[in-house]
Structure formats: C-alpha cells, structure tokens
C-alpha cells in the first residue's frame, strides 16, 4: 500500500498556513477521495466543497500543485507522490475556510446579464423549430458546470482584480450562449463592450486550458463576441485588433 | 435583511463577529420573513420558487450547497414527457399507464395522471426559458428510449439533461426577485399549533443560526441515498425533508420503496456507486455475464412479456427506432434488472469485481461510425470512464453493479396541491411520495420536479395569500439551537476521546446496505431496528471539534439525526409490507400479494415520540383511468 503526503492550505480570510497530512493511496483514487479520507480520520473540520464526485457539478475546484483543477477528476496516479502534493483553494476568490472560497461574486455577475428573450414561437402550439447543427455551438457553451476555474486562472481577475469592470471568461461564455441562441432576440453588445469589459481579455487562452468541460472558451465564445462588438461599434482600436490578430 | 442583494448568499451583516456560543436569546438570531419559504434548490425547489414568485408573493429559497449544485445537476438520461415528437402514438394515456405499471399500481393515481398530462407543457416552458434540447431532423425536441417507457419519450441533451434543467431554471429564476440563501442548512420546521410557520437553521459558512418565518413552506430537499453505503447520491442526500416533516408531525408514505439502480460503477473502489446512465442501454448497450451471455433474456416478468423482445435482433431494431420492434429486456424496470444482476453474481457468473458487464462497444458490429456515435450520445459517460477508470467505453465493456439511487417514498401529499398532512407544509420532487409507487421509471423524476414543483409553488403561494403570518415559538428555537451545538460541548468536555460523527455515519450506511438493501428478510430487518437503536445512542454522544465555520464534522453530526429517522422509517415500512413489489423485495415473501397491492404504508410520529406504521387503503381509481389502464395492457 503506498502513501502520499498532502500539503493542504488551512486557514480563512485572516490568513493561514500549509499543514501536511499523509494518507494511504489505493487504486483508482482521486484527490477528493484523499481529502475525504483526511477529513474522516485526521481533520474532521477540514473544509472543502463537493457534490457529484463525477465532474458534473463544479463544486470541488481547487489548485492542485498550483494548477486549477477539479479534485474529483484528478487521479492520484497522475501526480508525483515522491514529494508533497500541494492543495490550495482557488486564489482568485476570497477565502472562506481551507479549500472553500467565497465565489458569490460570480452569482452577482450573472444576474447583471440580460436574460434570454425568445422570438415568438414558430408553431401554433407554442414551440420552436431549430436544427441540431444550429444549436451545437450553444450546447457546447451550455456544458459549463460553473466550476469557476476559468475565472480563477484569468489574469484580468486574478492579478489585476478587475472584478468591477470585467465579467470573466465564464460569463463571456454565458453571454455567448445567449447571443448565439437561435431564438434569442436580446441585444447585449453595448454592455459587453462597456460594463462587462470584453476588451480586457487579451486572448491568452489560459481559461480554455483549464476548462474541465473542454469548452473552447476563447476561440468559440470570446473571439466571436469581440468580433460582434467590433462590427457593431465604430471602434478604431477594435478594428485594428481585428485586422492584426492572427487568423485562427 | 434590509439592503441585502438578492444573490448575496444571505450573508447580510456583520462579517467580523461570530455569535458567541452558550449565549442564547432569540433576538440574537437574524430573522427573515417570507410569504413562501422553499427549502431546496434542485429542480423541484427552483420550479416552485419561480411559480410562487410569479404569483406575486415574497419568496425565499434556501439550500445546503451553492446554487446549481443540487442533485438535479447530475441527472443524465433525460426527462419523460409524452410530446410524441418521435413516435406519434405517444400521449398522456400511454405515459400514465407506463408510470402505473412501473409503480406496480400502488402509485397515487391522481399524481400519475397530472404528471402525464402536464409534463409536455412544462417542457415547452423550459424551451421558452432558454433550454436547448437535442433536436429531431424536423427541428423539434428529440426524445429517446428508456426503461419502462413504451415509446421514445425522454427529452434530453446528450447525457447531461439535469444540468440543462437546473441551469435553465436557475438562469430564469435569478430574474424573478427571489432571495436565495445558499449554503444554509435547515434543522427544524417551526410551528404554531398545527400549522407550519417557518424554519430554523444555520449558514454553513459562518455557523450562525437564522430564523426564516414564512406563511407556507415547501420542502424540496431530495433523497435519502446517504443512508446506504453504495449510492449515486452526494452528501446532500440525507433525507432532511422527510425527517423535518416527520418531526413536525407530517406523515410519510411508501418509505419501503427504495430504488437500487442496476448500473453503478464498481471499479475502481473510489468510484463505487457512481451512476452509469440507463441511456447506455437505451442506445443499445447490453448486459452480459462473465460467460458473455445476455442473461436478461432468461427472466422476463409476465407483466412485460407482451412488450419485450425475445431475441437480440428485435431488441436492436427497437434501439434503432423500429416502431414495430419491442424493447430489449435490458430496458425492463430497474428493480427487475437489479435483481437479475444480483442473481448472476450470486450464481458465480459475475465479473471480476463482483458485478456484470455492460457493453455498448458491441454496436460497432452494427453501425459504421460507432465510436463517434457513442461519444456524441453519451459524452459524459465516455468522459467519466476514461478519466476515472482508464476505460474506453467505445472499445470495452464496463463493469457495473446495483447502487442506491432514489427513494419513491417521502412526505405524503395531496396529489393536486402537494400539501402534506400539516397545514402550510408542502413537498415536491424526490422528497414527496406518490407519483412513482413501488418503482420509478427513468426520466420520471425530472418531469416530476417541474410538474409538481410548479404545483407546490402555486398552492403554497395561494395558502400564503389566504393565511396571515403565524407565530414562531422561542422555546422550540432555543431547543433546536442547543441540540445542534451539543456535539461541540462534548468535544470540549471530552478532550478528544469521544467518537466523531463519521464513524457512526459509516456504520449506519453499512448496516442499511446489508440488512435493508436490495433483498430483505424479516429477521435481518428486526436486527436493523435494534442496530438503529444503538446507533441512535452513539449519535447522541458524538463530539466535534473546531469552529462552527464551514465545519464538515459538525454538519455531518447534524445530518445524522435525519439519516437515523429515515432509516428507521424505511426499515419499519419494509417490515410492514409482507410481499415483494417494485423496489421492495422480500426473500421471505417473494411474490406479490393482492391485498398488499391495495394499500400504502404510512409512517407517522406517535405522541410519545415513537414511530407509528400503518396501512392505508389506496382510494378507488376513477373509471376513466381504469379504462385507460385496461386499454394499454
Ligand atoms: C447521478 C444521478 C442521475 C440521475 N439521472 C436521472 C435522469 O436521467 N432522469 C430523471 O428523471 N432522474 C434522474 N435522477 C434522479 C433525479 O435527478 C433526482 O431525483 C432529482 O434531481 C431530485 O430533485 P429534487 O429537486 O427533488 O432534489 P435535489 O436536486 O436533490 O435538491 C435538493 C435540494 O435540497 C437542499 N436541501 C436538502 N436538505 C436541506 C436542508 N436541510 N436545508 C436546506 N436545504 C436542503 C439541497 O441543498 C438541494 O438544493 C438522477 C439522480 C442521480 C443522483
Ligand atoms: S483568454 Fe481572456 S478570458 Fe481567458 S484567461 Fe486569457 S484574458 Fe482571461
Ligand atoms: S467555462 Fe469551463 S472552466 Fe469556466 S466555469 Fe464553465 S466549466 Fe468551469
Ligand atoms: S464534486 Fe462535482 S465536480 Fe467535483
């Protein structure tokens, strides 16, 4: 039976420190299993969020050896166990306790985005007709499990703290899902440009890399949104950006 | 609560100071007042909240997790509604009779009727709120096959239907002016005489107690899976709603009917119990034993003989949409499939890790682009096995076995209004009983949530409008607070020597799994009752350490009471039903009993606090519904 040592950040909004826990590792185990084992046997009060244990709910986000990931989908056999594995909360959000962070900002941001507004129904029974290929793209965006790992990794939020000016990749995906919904008739471009700050994104693609749902956040959601904004407003800088950007 | 932003998780004031322990006056507790308080933010709770707020009353919504993380998000296969988009022979009558047949006729027939009639409209409404379901070639909502449904009926999005449902309701609901308190656990319902007047609980983040006054309360707290060791349920499934209702004097019904889903992951150990959606079988997946035999053909119940294929070829044609083919025996009801799997394993024909094989990869023999097809139809299953078990389901069979999945039983409600036997207390979704009878059909839960979530919201709002605010009882609140904090006092006084909550929870789960599981016997269940008494005693002495802020040890200790209550209700009801029916299988009474088929088992609390079990005759079904069932035989 092998063991692994976890160096887990314990603390709250006032600060904290790393504490080492060594636990047994069995076949097929994921990081979340190890955390649960530590919780049950060594640290009953170790705080972390989880629900589904299958990558479906987006609750168990953390930084594992510095990389934002879902703990329930990170197999132990993908991590070196010859040195301690560090486990930290998502650093772009205020700490609540241990691995749990205050992500309430995200819920407030979402509420600011104008809701879905469908065109009148296509059929007398109140239903619509849409082809599968017309909804494929939107369905990609709707796979989002709101783990907020993309928000965690985006430098505009993490390093530059533009929380009041930029909604972050998750909500650009959300906006894109609404804007590209075949039935939607709302216009969200003015606020996308202004209050929601699509311009802050400089296409580093870090968000796409960490997305556990493999949503191509940058190429499929953000870039088309930027283009729509550019097309909609006479914006010399935007125009220049569009001309100069490498073609994908 | 003045100035609280509706979405600011209820953490409204004074972040800096924690309430001091041992210093109780009710005035210290932050108090919120609503017309309708909804406990639970899964599909049922969200739908109820939307409906109640549309009716113009002030709505509060509380949930244990963050918004959008409830069980509903995990639902995979789909949502049943007789839209008849894929097969025009479908209609509410067929759906109604399928649901009754699946429930072995002990369902609340009124709920089954309303459910079948109203589900299509509830689905169309979801589309109007932005849901994007998979499409038919003519641009309508696509529907797929599922166990026990005669026609392709399940509206779906790949295998992430629950996510689509919860997100649609969430994204619509946030613009309705509902106040949401995320990460709050309700520990008791408050009463004024007979009537419910609110709930009392704490926020998990800070551990502060809060009072929620309300004219009507809707329970939408989901299931009880955590009473068992192997389960598809998350930590949230501790039967809180059933337990809160029971202790508030409401009756529970059908608690003996627990659904063990036939296909849970069994290997590696860390994923034991995780669901493998029935959609795998709907798409053509077959069950085989270690000798490669499709054992489901060996035992087809009489009730389903007419509807079930008797050869593999016909079964495959069914999965391909041939309207004249009958469905393969892998799509028989869950209770039956689970028992067949158990039979194979017990007879020594199981897979290496004690299950059987579920094979979708074999469809390569039938269709050219099978790998792509499987990935498109079952993306999250593909993902789940690839990442968690190093197994490519497009190439190899999966190893699966039964897992505790769903409770058909719950709070006894009026079929039209969803009100419990306590005035002002409503229940909807998995925590309510009735719709599914002895066994739930796949896809009938998501539809249950939106049909009866809506009704509960509507009638709770009506109740609130017709009744003034009641009183809350300070003594009751004090007692609940004291009770919740006792584990800390024991932690402090015993200095680390007392037992923690996890071991008690673990032993409870192990006992329920082995003594009140898929196959039951009187003597074992009597032992379980005895065991529950001992566990209750241990639970009274558990200790927790540390702070009240986000303390999972404490939260687990609080949930223990609910787990013990629902476990006792399940066990007593299961002893009472001396026959086998649907999810309830008795080795000592292996057959159905006609007399037992005419009653529901009801659980209630005696004045002395002990649990009462009784049988209640099922009301006579109206002639027109009887006729529908006859026609569909
Ligand atoms: C893996 C999986 C797959 C499934 N697939 C399907 C499917 O394909 N089709 C189908 O029809 N059904 C499916 N089901 C069943 C279905 O998903 C559930 O029955 C349904 O989602 C339950 O919804 P609900 O709204 O009743 O409760 P839940 O979604 O369980 O929500 C319960 C809510 O109550 C809250 N709560 C609980 N206790 C308290 C408390 N004490 N205080 C405050 N809040 C509390 C929780 O935090 C949560 O918000 C599946 C279930 C699972 C587990
Ligand atoms: S691509 Fe844009 S949104 Fe994504 S991480 Fe980089 S800056 Fe942030
Ligand atoms: S877009 Fe991806 S990374 Fe971002 S919240 Fe959604 S699932 Fe998580
Ligand atoms: S626990 Fe749900 S995503 Fe990890």
mmCIF file with all atom_site columns, N, CA and C in Angstrom, chain A residues 143-181:
data_model
loop_
_atom_site.group_PDB
_atom_site.id
_atom_site.type_symbol
_atom_site.label_atom_id
_atom_site.label_alt_id
_atom_site.label_comp_id
_atom_site.label_asym_id
_atom_site.label_entity_id
_atom_site.label_seq_id
_atom_site.pdbx_PDB_ins_code
_atom_site.Cartn_x
_atom_site.Cartn_y
_atom_site.Cartn_z
_atom_site.occupancy
_atom_site.B_iso_or_equiv
_atom_site.pdbx_formal_charge
_atom_site.auth_seq_id
_atom_site.auth_comp_id
_atom_site.auth_asym_id
_atom_site.auth_atom_id
_atom_site.pdbx_PDB_model_num
ATOM 1   N N  . UNK A 1 143 ? -22.609 23.369 -21.655 1.00 0.00 ? 143 UNK A N  1
ATOM 2   C CA . UNK A 1 143 ? -21.993 22.290 -20.870 1.00 0.00 ? 143 UNK A CA 1
ATOM 3   C C  . UNK A 1 143 ? -21.355 22.819 -19.594 1.00 0.00 ? 143 UNK A C  1
ATOM 4   N N  . UNK A 1 144 ? -21.188 24.137 -19.520 1.00 0.00 ? 144 UNK A N  1
ATOM 5   C CA . UNK A 1 144 ? -20.460 24.736 -18.395 1.00 0.00 ? 144 UNK A CA 1
ATOM 6   C C  . UNK A 1 144 ? -21.045 24.294 -17.052 1.00 0.00 ? 144 UNK A C  1
ATOM 7   N N  . UNK A 1 145 ? -20.183 23.821 -16.169 1.00 0.00 ? 145 UNK A N  1
ATOM 8   C CA . UNK A 1 145 ? -20.637 23.357 -14.851 1.00 0.00 ? 145 UNK A CA 1
ATOM 9   C C  . UNK A 1 145 ? -20.412 24.407 -13.757 1.00 0.00 ? 145 UNK A C  1
ATOM 10  N N  . UNK A 1 146 ? -20.033 25.596 -14.161 1.00 0.00 ? 146 UNK A N  1
ATOM 11  C CA . UNK A 1 146 ? -19.806 26.698 -13.211 1.00 0.00 ? 146 UNK A CA 1
ATOM 12  C C  . UNK A 1 146 ? -18.841 26.314 -12.089 1.00 0.00 ? 146 UNK A C  1
ATOM 13  N N  . UNK A 1 147 ? -17.711 25.771 -12.507 1.00 0.00 ? 147 UNK A N  1
ATOM 14  C CA . UNK A 1 147 ? -16.670 25.444 -11.531 1.00 0.00 ? 147 UNK A CA 1
ATOM 15  C C  . UNK A 1 147 ? -15.834 26.675 -11.216 1.00 0.00 ? 147 UNK A C  1
ATOM 16  N N  . UNK A 1 148 ? -15.892 27.664 -12.092 1.00 0.00 ? 148 UNK A N  1
ATOM 17  C CA . UNK A 1 148 ? -15.162 28.929 -11.957 1.00 0.00 ? 148 UNK A CA 1
ATOM 18  C C  . UNK A 1 148 ? -13.643 28.781 -12.006 1.00 0.00 ? 148 UNK A C  1
ATOM 19  N N  . UNK A 1 149 ? -13.166 27.662 -12.518 1.00 0.00 ? 149 UNK A N  1
ATOM 20  C CA . UNK A 1 149 ? -11.714 27.502 -12.672 1.00 0.00 ? 149 UNK A CA 1
ATOM 21  C C  . UNK A 1 149 ? -11.177 28.489 -13.692 1.00 0.00 ? 149 UNK A C  1
ATOM 22  N N  . UNK A 1 150 ? -11.973 28.777 -14.730 1.00 0.00 ? 150 UNK A N  1
ATOM 23  C CA . UNK A 1 150 ? -11.511 29.735 -15.734 1.00 0.00 ? 150 UNK A CA 1
ATOM 24  C C  . UNK A 1 150 ? -11.405 31.134 -15.120 1.00 0.00 ? 150 UNK A C  1
ATOM 25  N N  . UNK A 1 151 ? -12.341 31.444 -14.243 1.00 0.00 ? 151 UNK A N  1
ATOM 26  C CA . UNK A 1 151 ? -12.293 32.744 -13.559 1.00 0.00 ? 151 UNK A CA 1
ATOM 27  C C  . UNK A 1 151 ? -11.041 32.816 -12.676 1.00 0.00 ? 151 UNK A C  1
ATOM 28  N N  . UNK A 1 152 ? -10.743 31.667 -12.070 1.00 0.00 ? 152 UNK A N  1
ATOM 29  C CA . UNK A 1 152 ? -9.601  31.604 -11.158 1.00 0.00 ? 152 UNK A CA 1
ATOM 30  C C  . UNK A 1 152 ? -8.281  31.864 -11.889 1.00 0.00 ? 152 UNK A C  1
ATOM 31  N N  . UNK A 1 153 ? -8.197  31.379 -13.120 1.00 0.00 ? 153 UNK A N  1
ATOM 32  C CA . UNK A 1 153 ? -6.910  31.431 -13.814 1.00 0.00 ? 153 UNK A CA 1
ATOM 33  C C  . UNK A 1 153 ? -6.734  32.721 -14.624 1.00 0.00 ? 153 UNK A C  1
ATOM 34  N N  . UNK A 1 154 ? -7.839  33.395 -14.901 1.00 0.00 ? 154 UNK A N  1
ATOM 35  C CA . UNK A 1 154 ? -7.739  34.566 -15.780 1.00 0.00 ? 154 UNK A CA 1
ATOM 36  C C  . UNK A 1 154 ? -6.999  35.698 -15.074 1.00 0.00 ? 154 UNK A C  1
ATOM 37  N N  . UNK A 1 155 ? -5.913  36.166 -15.694 1.00 0.00 ? 155 UNK A N  1
ATOM 38  C CA . UNK A 1 155 ? -5.069  37.177 -15.046 1.00 0.00 ? 155 UNK A CA 1
ATOM 39  C C  . UNK A 1 155 ? -5.787  38.499 -14.828 1.00 0.00 ? 155 UNK A C  1
ATOM 40  N N  . UNK A 1 156 ? -6.794  38.773 -15.673 1.00 0.00 ? 156 UNK A N  1
ATOM 41  C CA . UNK A 1 156 ? -7.519  40.043 -15.523 1.00 0.00 ? 156 UNK A CA 1
ATOM 42  C C  . UNK A 1 156 ? -8.206  40.094 -14.149 1.00 0.00 ? 156 UNK A C  1
ATOM 43  N N  . UNK A 1 157 ? -8.666  38.950 -13.699 1.00 0.00 ? 157 UNK A N  1
ATOM 44  C CA . UNK A 1 157 ? -9.294  38.874 -12.378 1.00 0.00 ? 157 UNK A CA 1
ATOM 45  C C  . UNK A 1 157 ? -8.265  38.556 -11.300 1.00 0.00 ? 157 UNK A C  1
ATOM 46  N N  . UNK A 1 158 ? -7.464  37.544 -11.561 1.00 0.00 ? 158 UNK A N  1
ATOM 47  C CA . UNK A 1 158 ? -6.558  37.030 -10.550 1.00 0.00 ? 158 UNK A CA 1
ATOM 48  C C  . UNK A 1 158 ? -5.469  38.042 -10.170 1.00 0.00 ? 158 UNK A C  1
ATOM 49  N N  . UNK A 1 159 ? -4.861  38.636 -11.189 1.00 0.00 ? 159 UNK A N  1
ATOM 50  C CA . UNK A 1 159 ? -3.741  39.540 -10.900 1.00 0.00 ? 159 UNK A CA 1
ATOM 51  C C  . UNK A 1 159 ? -4.148  41.011 -10.912 1.00 0.00 ? 159 UNK A C  1
ATOM 52  N N  . UNK A 1 160 ? -5.111  41.347 -11.780 1.00 0.00 ? 160 UNK A N  1
ATOM 53  C CA . UNK A 1 160 ? -5.446  42.768 -11.921 1.00 0.00 ? 160 UNK A CA 1
ATOM 54  C C  . UNK A 1 160 ? -6.735  43.153 -11.215 1.00 0.00 ? 160 UNK A C  1
ATOM 55  N N  . UNK A 1 161 ? -7.400  42.152 -10.639 1.00 0.00 ? 161 UNK A N  1
ATOM 56  C CA . UNK A 1 161 ? -8.593  42.396 -9.808  1.00 0.00 ? 161 UNK A CA 1
ATOM 57  C C  . UNK A 1 161 ? -9.627  43.310 -10.453 1.00 0.00 ? 161 UNK A C  1
ATOM 58  N N  . UNK A 1 162 ? -9.884  43.075 -11.738 1.00 0.00 ? 162 UNK A N  1
ATOM 59  C CA . UNK A 1 162 ? -10.849 43.924 -12.450 1.00 0.00 ? 162 UNK A CA 1
ATOM 60  C C  . UNK A 1 162 ? -12.291 43.421 -12.265 1.00 0.00 ? 162 UNK A C  1
ATOM 61  N N  . UNK A 1 163 ? -12.585 42.966 -11.076 1.00 0.00 ? 163 UNK A N  1
ATOM 62  C CA . UNK A 1 163 ? -13.902 42.362 -10.853 1.00 0.00 ? 163 UNK A CA 1
ATOM 63  C C  . UNK A 1 163 ? -15.065 43.316 -11.124 1.00 0.00 ? 163 UNK A C  1
ATOM 64  N N  . UNK A 1 164 ? -14.814 44.601 -11.010 1.00 0.00 ? 164 UNK A N  1
ATOM 65  C CA . UNK A 1 164 ? -15.916 45.537 -11.238 1.00 0.00 ? 164 UNK A CA 1
ATOM 66  C C  . UNK A 1 164 ? -16.058 45.924 -12.705 1.00 0.00 ? 164 UNK A C  1
ATOM 67  N N  . UNK A 1 165 ? -15.043 45.579 -13.487 1.00 0.00 ? 165 UNK A N  1
ATOM 68  C CA . UNK A 1 165 ? -15.074 46.026 -14.885 1.00 0.00 ? 165 UNK A CA 1
ATOM 69  C C  . UNK A 1 165 ? -15.132 44.884 -15.886 1.00 0.00 ? 165 UNK A C  1
ATOM 70  N N  . UNK A 1 166 ? -14.911 43.667 -15.415 1.00 0.00 ? 166 UNK A N  1
ATOM 71  C CA . UNK A 1 166 ? -14.765 42.534 -16.329 1.00 0.00 ? 166 UNK A CA 1
ATOM 72  C C  . UNK A 1 166 ? -15.505 41.330 -15.763 1.00 0.00 ? 166 UNK A C  1
ATOM 73  N N  . UNK A 1 167 ? -16.360 40.719 -16.585 1.00 0.00 ? 167 UNK A N  1
ATOM 74  C CA . UNK A 1 167 ? -17.177 39.618 -16.063 1.00 0.00 ? 167 UNK A CA 1
ATOM 75  C C  . UNK A 1 167 ? -16.447 38.278 -16.072 1.00 0.00 ? 167 UNK A C  1
ATOM 76  N N  . UNK A 1 168 ? -15.323 38.211 -16.769 1.00 0.00 ? 168 UNK A N  1
ATOM 77  C CA . UNK A 1 168 ? -14.537 36.978 -16.750 1.00 0.00 ? 168 UNK A CA 1
ATOM 78  C C  . UNK A 1 168 ? -15.006 35.957 -17.776 1.00 0.00 ? 168 UNK A C  1
ATOM 79  N N  . UNK A 1 169 ? -14.125 34.990 -18.074 1.00 0.00 ? 169 UNK A N  1
ATOM 80  C CA . UNK A 1 169 ? -14.422 34.026 -19.141 1.00 0.00 ? 169 UNK A CA 1
ATOM 81  C C  . UNK A 1 169 ? -15.725 33.257 -18.931 1.00 0.00 ? 169 UNK A C  1
ATOM 82  N N  . UNK A 1 170 ? -16.041 32.850 -17.703 1.00 0.00 ? 170 UNK A N  1
ATOM 83  C CA . UNK A 1 170 ? -17.286 32.103 -17.503 1.00 0.00 ? 170 UNK A CA 1
ATOM 84  C C  . UNK A 1 170 ? -18.485 32.879 -18.023 1.00 0.00 ? 170 UNK A C  1
ATOM 85  N N  . UNK A 1 171 ? -18.502 34.169 -17.746 1.00 0.00 ? 171 UNK A N  1
ATOM 86  C CA . UNK A 1 171 ? -19.699 34.915 -18.127 1.00 0.00 ? 171 UNK A CA 1
ATOM 87  C C  . UNK A 1 171 ? -19.622 35.442 -19.551 1.00 0.00 ? 171 UNK A C  1
ATOM 88  N N  . UNK A 1 172 ? -18.449 35.394 -20.140 1.00 0.00 ? 172 UNK A N  1
ATOM 89  C CA . UNK A 1 172 ? -18.382 35.640 -21.577 1.00 0.00 ? 172 UNK A CA 1
ATOM 90  C C  . UNK A 1 172 ? -18.962 34.417 -22.291 1.00 0.00 ? 172 UNK A C  1
ATOM 91  N N  . UNK A 1 173 ? -18.663 33.237 -21.769 1.00 0.00 ? 173 UNK A N  1
ATOM 92  C CA . UNK A 1 173 ? -19.266 32.019 -22.330 1.00 0.00 ? 173 UNK A CA 1
ATOM 93  C C  . UNK A 1 173 ? -20.787 32.076 -22.170 1.00 0.00 ? 173 UNK A C  1
ATOM 94  N N  . UNK A 1 174 ? -21.219 32.511 -21.022 1.00 0.00 ? 174 UNK A N  1
ATOM 95  C CA . UNK A 1 174 ? -22.667 32.607 -20.749 1.00 0.00 ? 174 UNK A CA 1
ATOM 96  C C  . UNK A 1 174 ? -23.328 33.601 -21.707 1.00 0.00 ? 174 UNK A C  1
ATOM 97  N N  . UNK A 1 175 ? -22.671 34.753 -21.876 1.00 0.00 ? 175 UNK A N  1
ATOM 98  C CA . UNK A 1 175 ? -23.199 35.749 -22.810 1.00 0.00 ? 175 UNK A CA 1
ATOM 99  C C  . UNK A 1 175 ? -23.225 35.189 -24.225 1.00 0.00 ? 175 UNK A C  1
ATOM 100 N N  . UNK A 1 176 ? -22.161 34.491 -24.594 1.00 0.00 ? 176 UNK A N  1
ATOM 101 C CA . UNK A 1 176 ? -22.101 33.918 -25.937 1.00 0.00 ? 176 UNK A CA 1
ATOM 102 C C  . UNK A 1 176 ? -23.236 32.914 -26.140 1.00 0.00 ? 176 UNK A C  1
ATOM 103 N N  . UNK A 1 177 ? -23.518 32.116 -25.109 1.00 0.00 ? 177 UNK A N  1
ATOM 104 C CA . UNK A 1 177 ? -24.586 31.129 -25.223 1.00 0.00 ? 177 UNK A CA 1
ATOM 105 C C  . UNK A 1 177 ? -25.924 31.816 -25.472 1.00 0.00 ? 177 UNK A C  1
ATOM 106 N N  . UNK A 1 178 ? -26.117 32.962 -24.849 1.00 0.00 ? 178 UNK A N  1
ATOM 107 C CA . UNK A 1 178 ? -27.363 33.703 -25.058 1.00 0.00 ? 178 UNK A CA 1
ATOM 108 C C  . UNK A 1 178 ? -27.368 34.381 -26.425 1.00 0.00 ? 178 UNK A C  1
ATOM 109 N N  . UNK A 1 179 ? -26.265 35.035 -26.754 1.00 0.00 ? 179 UNK A N  1
ATOM 110 C CA . UNK A 1 179 ? -26.181 35.771 -28.020 1.00 0.00 ? 179 UNK A CA 1
ATOM 111 C C  . UNK A 1 179 ? -26.291 34.841 -29.224 1.00 0.00 ? 179 UNK A C  1
ATOM 112 N N  . UNK A 1 180 ? -25.765 33.623 -29.108 1.00 0.00 ? 180 UNK A N  1
ATOM 113 C CA . UNK A 1 180 ? -25.786 32.706 -30.251 1.00 0.00 ? 180 UNK A CA 1
ATOM 114 C C  . UNK A 1 180 ? -26.952 31.726 -30.197 1.00 0.00 ? 180 UNK A C  1
ATOM 115 N N  . UNK A 1 181 ? -27.806 31.888 -29.209 1.00 0.00 ? 181 UNK A N  1
ATOM 116 C CA . UNK A 1 181 ? -29.010 31.051 -29.130 1.00 0.00 ? 181 UNK A CA 1
ATOM 117 C C  . UNK A 1 181 ? -29.890 31.409 -30.315 1.00 0.00 ? 181 UNK A C  1
#
